[in-house]
Amino acid sequence: MPTLILVRHGRSTANTAGLLAGWTPGVALDERGAEQAAALPGRLAGLPIAEVVASPLQRCQETVQPLLDARPGLPAHTDDRIGECHYGDWSGRKLAELKDEPLMDIVQAHPSAAAFPGGESMRAMQTRAAEAVREWNARVERDHGADAVYLMCSHGDIIKSLVADALGLHLDLFQRISVEPCSITAIRYTRLRPFLVRLGDTGDFASLTPREEPPAEDAAVGGGAGAP
C-alpha cells in the first residue's frame, strides 16, 4: 500500500493572532507561512509524489501551490474530509479565552468525549479523516502501484488524529502528539499495519530551544503556531 506524506499548512494569520480558525474563511498564510510553503518543493525534491490532496481551506491551498507550480501536471485534488475540525461556536475565538471554557478540560484530557457547540465531535473528525485516507490509499495504489507516494495537506488536529489512528492509539492520547506548521509526517501503510516513519519533521530545531516562559502543559487546539 502507498506511503502518505502529511503536510500541515504553513503558519497562518490565525496562528500568529492566537485564534482558533476552524473553517473561518479568509485565513491565509502569514509571511513566514508563505516562506515555509515556498521551501516545500525543495524539501520534497527527492520524492516521486503521485498525487496531491488538500483541505479546501485557503491556508492549505496556499501551502501546496508552490509544490504544484514546481511540478506542472502533478494531479491535485481537494477533499473536504481532511478539512479542519468544525469547531462551531468556538471558531474565530481567541485561544486565550477558550482555555477557561469547561469543555477545554474535556478537549485536553478526554477528547473522544468532546463535541464542539454548533460543530462536530473530535471522534467524528478522526473518523472522516481516516476514511478519506483509506479511500485515497486504495485509489493511489490502483492508479500508481503499491509503492506509490502521495501527499495530503491538512491541519494540526486532523494530522494528529491520523497519527493516532496509524499507531493504534486511543483518541484520548492524541493530544500527546505535536505537529508544527509546514511539518512533514509520513505513514507507510501495509496490508497488516501502518508504520509511522516521520513525525512533525520541519528540519528546524528552534522549537527545542529553552524559552524564557515554560512551555504550556495543554495541547494547542488546532495545532499552534510552532517555533517563534
Short mmCIF file of C-alpha atoms in Angstrom, two decimals:
data_model
loop_
_atom_site.label_atom_id
_atom_site.label_comp_id
_atom_site.label_asym_id
_atom_site.label_seq_id
_atom_site.Cartn_x
_atom_site.Cartn_y
_atom_site.Cartn_z
CA MET A 1 0.00 0.00 0.00
CA PRO A 2 1.13 3.61 -0.52
CA THR A 3 3.18 5.92 1.65
CA LEU A 4 1.31 9.01 2.77
CA ILE A 5 3.12 12.32 3.29
CA LEU A 6 1.09 14.53 5.61
CA VAL A 7 1.94 18.23 5.50
CA ARG A 8 0.43 20.64 7.96
CA HIS A 9 -0.28 24.02 6.36
CA GLY A 10 2.25 26.79 6.85
CA ARG A 11 1.89 29.29 9.66
CA SER A 12 -1.31 31.30 9.23
CA THR A 13 -2.57 34.71 10.25
CA ALA A 14 -4.83 32.96 12.78
CA ASN A 15 -1.85 31.12 14.30
CA THR A 16 0.02 34.35 14.96
CA ALA A 17 -3.14 36.09 16.23
CA GLY A 18 -3.84 33.26 18.67
CA LEU A 19 -7.20 32.48 17.08
CA LEU A 20 -8.90 29.12 16.61
CA ALA A 21 -9.58 29.45 12.90
CA GLY A 22 -11.59 26.32 12.13
CA TRP A 23 -13.46 26.84 8.87
CA THR A 24 -13.44 30.65 9.14
CA PRO A 25 -12.98 31.94 5.57
CA GLY A 26 -10.11 34.17 4.54
CA VAL A 27 -7.45 32.72 6.86
CA ALA A 28 -4.27 32.95 4.78
CA LEU A 29 -0.62 32.13 5.33
CA ASP A 30 1.33 34.87 7.06
CA GLU A 31 4.75 35.97 5.75
CA ARG A 32 6.58 33.16 7.49
CA GLY A 33 3.97 30.64 6.37
CA ALA A 34 4.47 31.74 2.75
CA GLU A 35 8.22 31.21 3.18
CA GLN A 36 7.59 27.75 4.61
CA ALA A 37 5.39 26.88 1.64
CA ALA A 38 7.98 28.19 -0.81
CA ALA A 39 10.59 25.89 0.75
CA LEU A 40 8.38 22.81 0.50
CA PRO A 41 9.28 21.86 -3.12
CA GLY A 42 12.95 21.71 -2.19
CA ARG A 43 12.31 19.64 0.92
CA LEU A 44 10.32 17.14 -1.13
CA ALA A 45 12.53 17.23 -4.24
CA GLY A 46 13.64 13.61 -3.99
CA LEU A 47 10.15 12.16 -3.63
CA PRO A 48 8.18 10.83 -6.62
CA ILE A 49 4.83 12.22 -5.48
CA ALA A 50 1.98 10.68 -7.46
CA GLU A 51 -0.96 12.79 -6.25
CA VAL A 52 -1.64 15.79 -4.03
CA VAL A 53 -4.78 16.04 -1.90
CA ALA A 54 -5.50 19.20 0.08
CA SER A 55 -8.04 20.55 2.52
CA PRO A 56 -10.29 23.11 0.82
CA LEU A 57 -9.28 25.82 3.30
CA GLN A 58 -7.21 28.70 1.96
CA ARG A 59 -4.15 28.12 4.15
CA CYS A 60 -3.76 24.57 2.84
CA GLN A 61 -4.36 25.54 -0.78
CA GLU A 62 -1.69 28.24 -0.46
CA THR A 63 0.73 25.77 1.13
CA VAL A 64 0.64 23.29 -1.75
CA GLN A 65 0.62 25.86 -4.55
CA PRO A 66 4.43 26.26 -4.75
CA LEU A 67 4.77 22.47 -5.00
CA LEU A 68 2.20 22.34 -7.78
CA ASP A 69 3.94 25.21 -9.57
CA ALA A 70 7.24 23.34 -9.34
CA ARG A 71 5.71 20.15 -10.73
CA PRO A 72 3.40 21.03 -13.63
CA GLY A 73 0.94 18.26 -14.34
CA LEU A 74 1.02 16.80 -10.83
CA PRO A 75 -2.58 15.70 -10.17
CA ALA A 76 -4.15 17.82 -7.42
CA HIS A 77 -7.41 17.25 -5.59
CA THR A 78 -9.44 18.83 -2.80
CA ASP A 79 -11.15 16.71 -0.15
CA ASP A 80 -13.42 18.25 2.49
CA ARG A 81 -12.90 15.23 4.76
CA ILE A 82 -9.37 16.36 5.60
CA GLY A 83 -10.53 19.92 6.29
CA GLU A 84 -10.12 21.34 9.77
CA CYS A 85 -12.28 20.20 12.66
CA HIS A 86 -15.62 22.04 12.69
CA TYR A 87 -15.20 23.97 15.92
CA GLY A 88 -18.65 25.54 15.65
CA ASP A 89 -19.21 28.38 18.10
CA TRP A 90 -15.53 28.28 19.07
CA SER A 91 -14.40 29.23 15.55
CA GLY A 92 -12.67 32.58 15.31
CA ARG A 93 -12.33 32.97 19.09
CA LYS A 94 -9.08 33.62 20.92
CA LEU A 95 -7.44 30.53 22.37
CA ALA A 96 -6.59 32.52 25.50
CA GLU A 97 -10.32 32.98 26.15
CA LEU A 98 -11.21 29.38 25.37
CA LYS A 99 -8.85 27.93 27.97
CA ASP A 100 -11.35 28.89 30.68
CA GLU A 101 -14.25 27.09 28.99
CA PRO A 102 -15.24 23.90 30.89
CA LEU A 103 -15.18 21.99 27.59
CA MET A 104 -11.45 22.69 27.22
CA ASP A 105 -10.68 20.26 30.04
CA ILE A 106 -12.52 17.58 28.07
CA VAL A 107 -10.70 18.52 24.84
CA GLN A 108 -7.37 18.17 26.64
CA ALA A 109 -7.93 15.06 28.75
CA HIS A 110 -10.82 13.13 27.16
CA PRO A 111 -11.11 14.31 23.53
CA SER A 112 -13.08 11.26 22.47
CA ALA A 113 -15.96 12.73 24.51
CA ALA A 114 -15.53 16.30 23.22
CA ALA A 115 -18.12 17.82 20.90
CA PHE A 116 -17.90 21.49 19.99
CA PRO A 117 -21.09 23.56 20.39
CA GLY A 118 -22.55 24.11 16.95
CA GLY A 119 -19.76 21.99 15.46
CA GLU A 120 -18.66 18.36 15.40
CA SER A 121 -17.16 15.89 17.81
CA MET A 122 -13.47 15.03 17.75
CA ARG A 123 -14.43 11.40 17.16
CA ALA A 124 -16.32 12.42 14.02
CA MET A 125 -13.32 14.46 12.87
CA GLN A 126 -10.98 11.49 13.20
CA THR A 127 -13.43 9.10 11.56
CA ARG A 128 -13.95 11.20 8.43
CA ALA A 129 -10.21 11.84 8.04
CA ALA A 130 -9.28 8.17 8.49
CA GLU A 131 -11.95 7.12 6.00
CA ALA A 132 -10.56 9.62 3.50
CA VAL A 133 -7.04 8.22 3.90
CA ARG A 134 -8.20 4.64 3.42
CA GLU A 135 -10.10 5.57 0.27
CA TRP A 136 -7.15 7.53 -1.13
CA ASN A 137 -4.77 4.69 -0.28
CA ALA A 138 -6.86 2.33 -2.41
CA ARG A 139 -7.19 4.85 -5.24
CA VAL A 140 -3.49 5.71 -5.34
CA GLU A 141 -2.48 2.05 -5.21
CA ARG A 142 -4.90 1.26 -8.04
CA ASP A 143 -3.64 4.09 -10.24
CA HIS A 144 0.07 4.22 -9.35
CA GLY A 145 1.03 0.94 -7.73
CA ALA A 146 1.61 -0.35 -4.22
CA ASP A 147 4.88 1.57 -3.74
CA ALA A 148 3.44 4.96 -4.66
CA VAL A 149 3.90 8.08 -2.54
CA TYR A 150 1.21 10.73 -2.26
CA LEU A 151 0.74 13.89 -0.23
CA MET A 152 -2.06 15.34 1.85
CA CYS A 153 -2.01 18.92 3.15
CA SER A 154 -4.20 19.27 6.19
CA HIS A 155 -4.45 20.69 9.72
CA GLY A 156 -2.89 20.04 13.11
CA ASP A 157 -5.74 18.20 14.82
CA ILE A 158 -6.50 16.19 11.68
CA ILE A 159 -2.89 15.06 11.30
CA LYS A 160 -2.56 14.23 15.00
CA SER A 161 -5.73 12.12 14.80
CA LEU A 162 -4.38 10.26 11.75
CA VAL A 163 -1.10 9.56 13.54
CA ALA A 164 -3.05 8.20 16.50
CA ASP A 165 -5.08 6.01 14.15
CA ALA A 166 -1.92 4.70 12.49
CA LEU A 167 -0.30 3.90 15.84
CA GLY A 168 -3.42 2.25 17.25
CA LEU A 169 -3.64 4.91 19.94
CA HIS A 170 -6.93 5.81 21.55
CA LEU A 171 -8.07 9.28 20.54
CA ASP A 172 -7.76 10.31 24.20
CA LEU A 173 -3.96 10.12 23.74
CA PHE A 174 -3.72 12.19 20.58
CA GLN A 175 -3.02 15.43 22.46
CA ARG A 176 0.41 14.00 23.26
CA ILE A 177 1.34 14.39 19.59
CA SER A 178 2.72 17.67 18.21
CA VAL A 179 2.95 18.80 14.57
CA GLU A 180 4.24 22.29 13.79
CA PRO A 181 3.26 24.43 10.79
CA CYS A 182 4.55 23.03 7.48
CA SER A 183 5.93 19.96 9.23
CA ILE A 184 6.10 16.66 7.38
CA THR A 185 4.70 13.43 8.81
CA ALA A 186 4.99 10.19 6.85
CA ILE A 187 3.00 7.00 7.28
CA ARG A 188 3.76 3.90 5.27
CA TYR A 189 0.69 1.70 5.00
CA THR A 190 0.97 -2.07 4.56
CA ARG A 191 -1.52 -4.90 4.40
CA LEU A 192 -1.08 -5.73 8.10
CA ARG A 193 -0.26 -2.39 9.75
CA PRO A 194 0.85 1.20 9.17
CA PHE A 195 4.36 2.38 10.05
CA LEU A 196 4.98 5.92 11.27
CA VAL A 197 8.30 6.81 9.63
CA ARG A 198 8.40 10.59 10.19
CA LEU A 199 6.58 12.78 12.69
CA GLY A 200 6.36 16.56 12.61
CA ASP A 201 9.66 16.98 10.73
CA THR A 202 10.43 20.63 9.93
CA GLY A 203 14.20 20.33 9.61
CA ASP A 204 14.38 23.17 12.14
CA PHE A 205 15.19 22.55 15.79
CA ALA A 206 14.39 26.07 17.03
CA SER A 207 11.31 24.85 18.84
CA LEU A 208 13.55 22.72 21.10
CA THR A 209 15.46 25.76 22.38
CA PRO A 210 14.59 26.59 26.01
CA ARG A 211 12.32 29.61 26.26
CA GLU A 212 12.01 32.34 28.85
CA GLU A 213 8.48 31.19 29.60
CA PRO A 214 7.92 27.50 30.33
CA PRO A 215 6.06 25.61 27.59
CA ALA A 216 2.33 25.22 28.01
CA GLU A 217 1.18 21.94 29.51
CA ASP A 218 -2.03 21.97 27.47
CA ALA A 219 -2.02 20.89 23.83
CA ALA A 220 -2.65 23.69 21.36
CA VAL A 221 -6.11 23.13 19.92
CA GLY A 222 -5.81 23.42 16.16
CA GLY A 223 -2.07 22.84 16.26
CA GLY A 224 -0.40 26.02 17.46
CA ALA A 225 1.93 28.47 15.73
CA GLY A 226 5.16 26.49 16.04
CA ALA A 227 8.59 27.87 16.88
CA PRO A 228 8.78 31.64 17.48
#
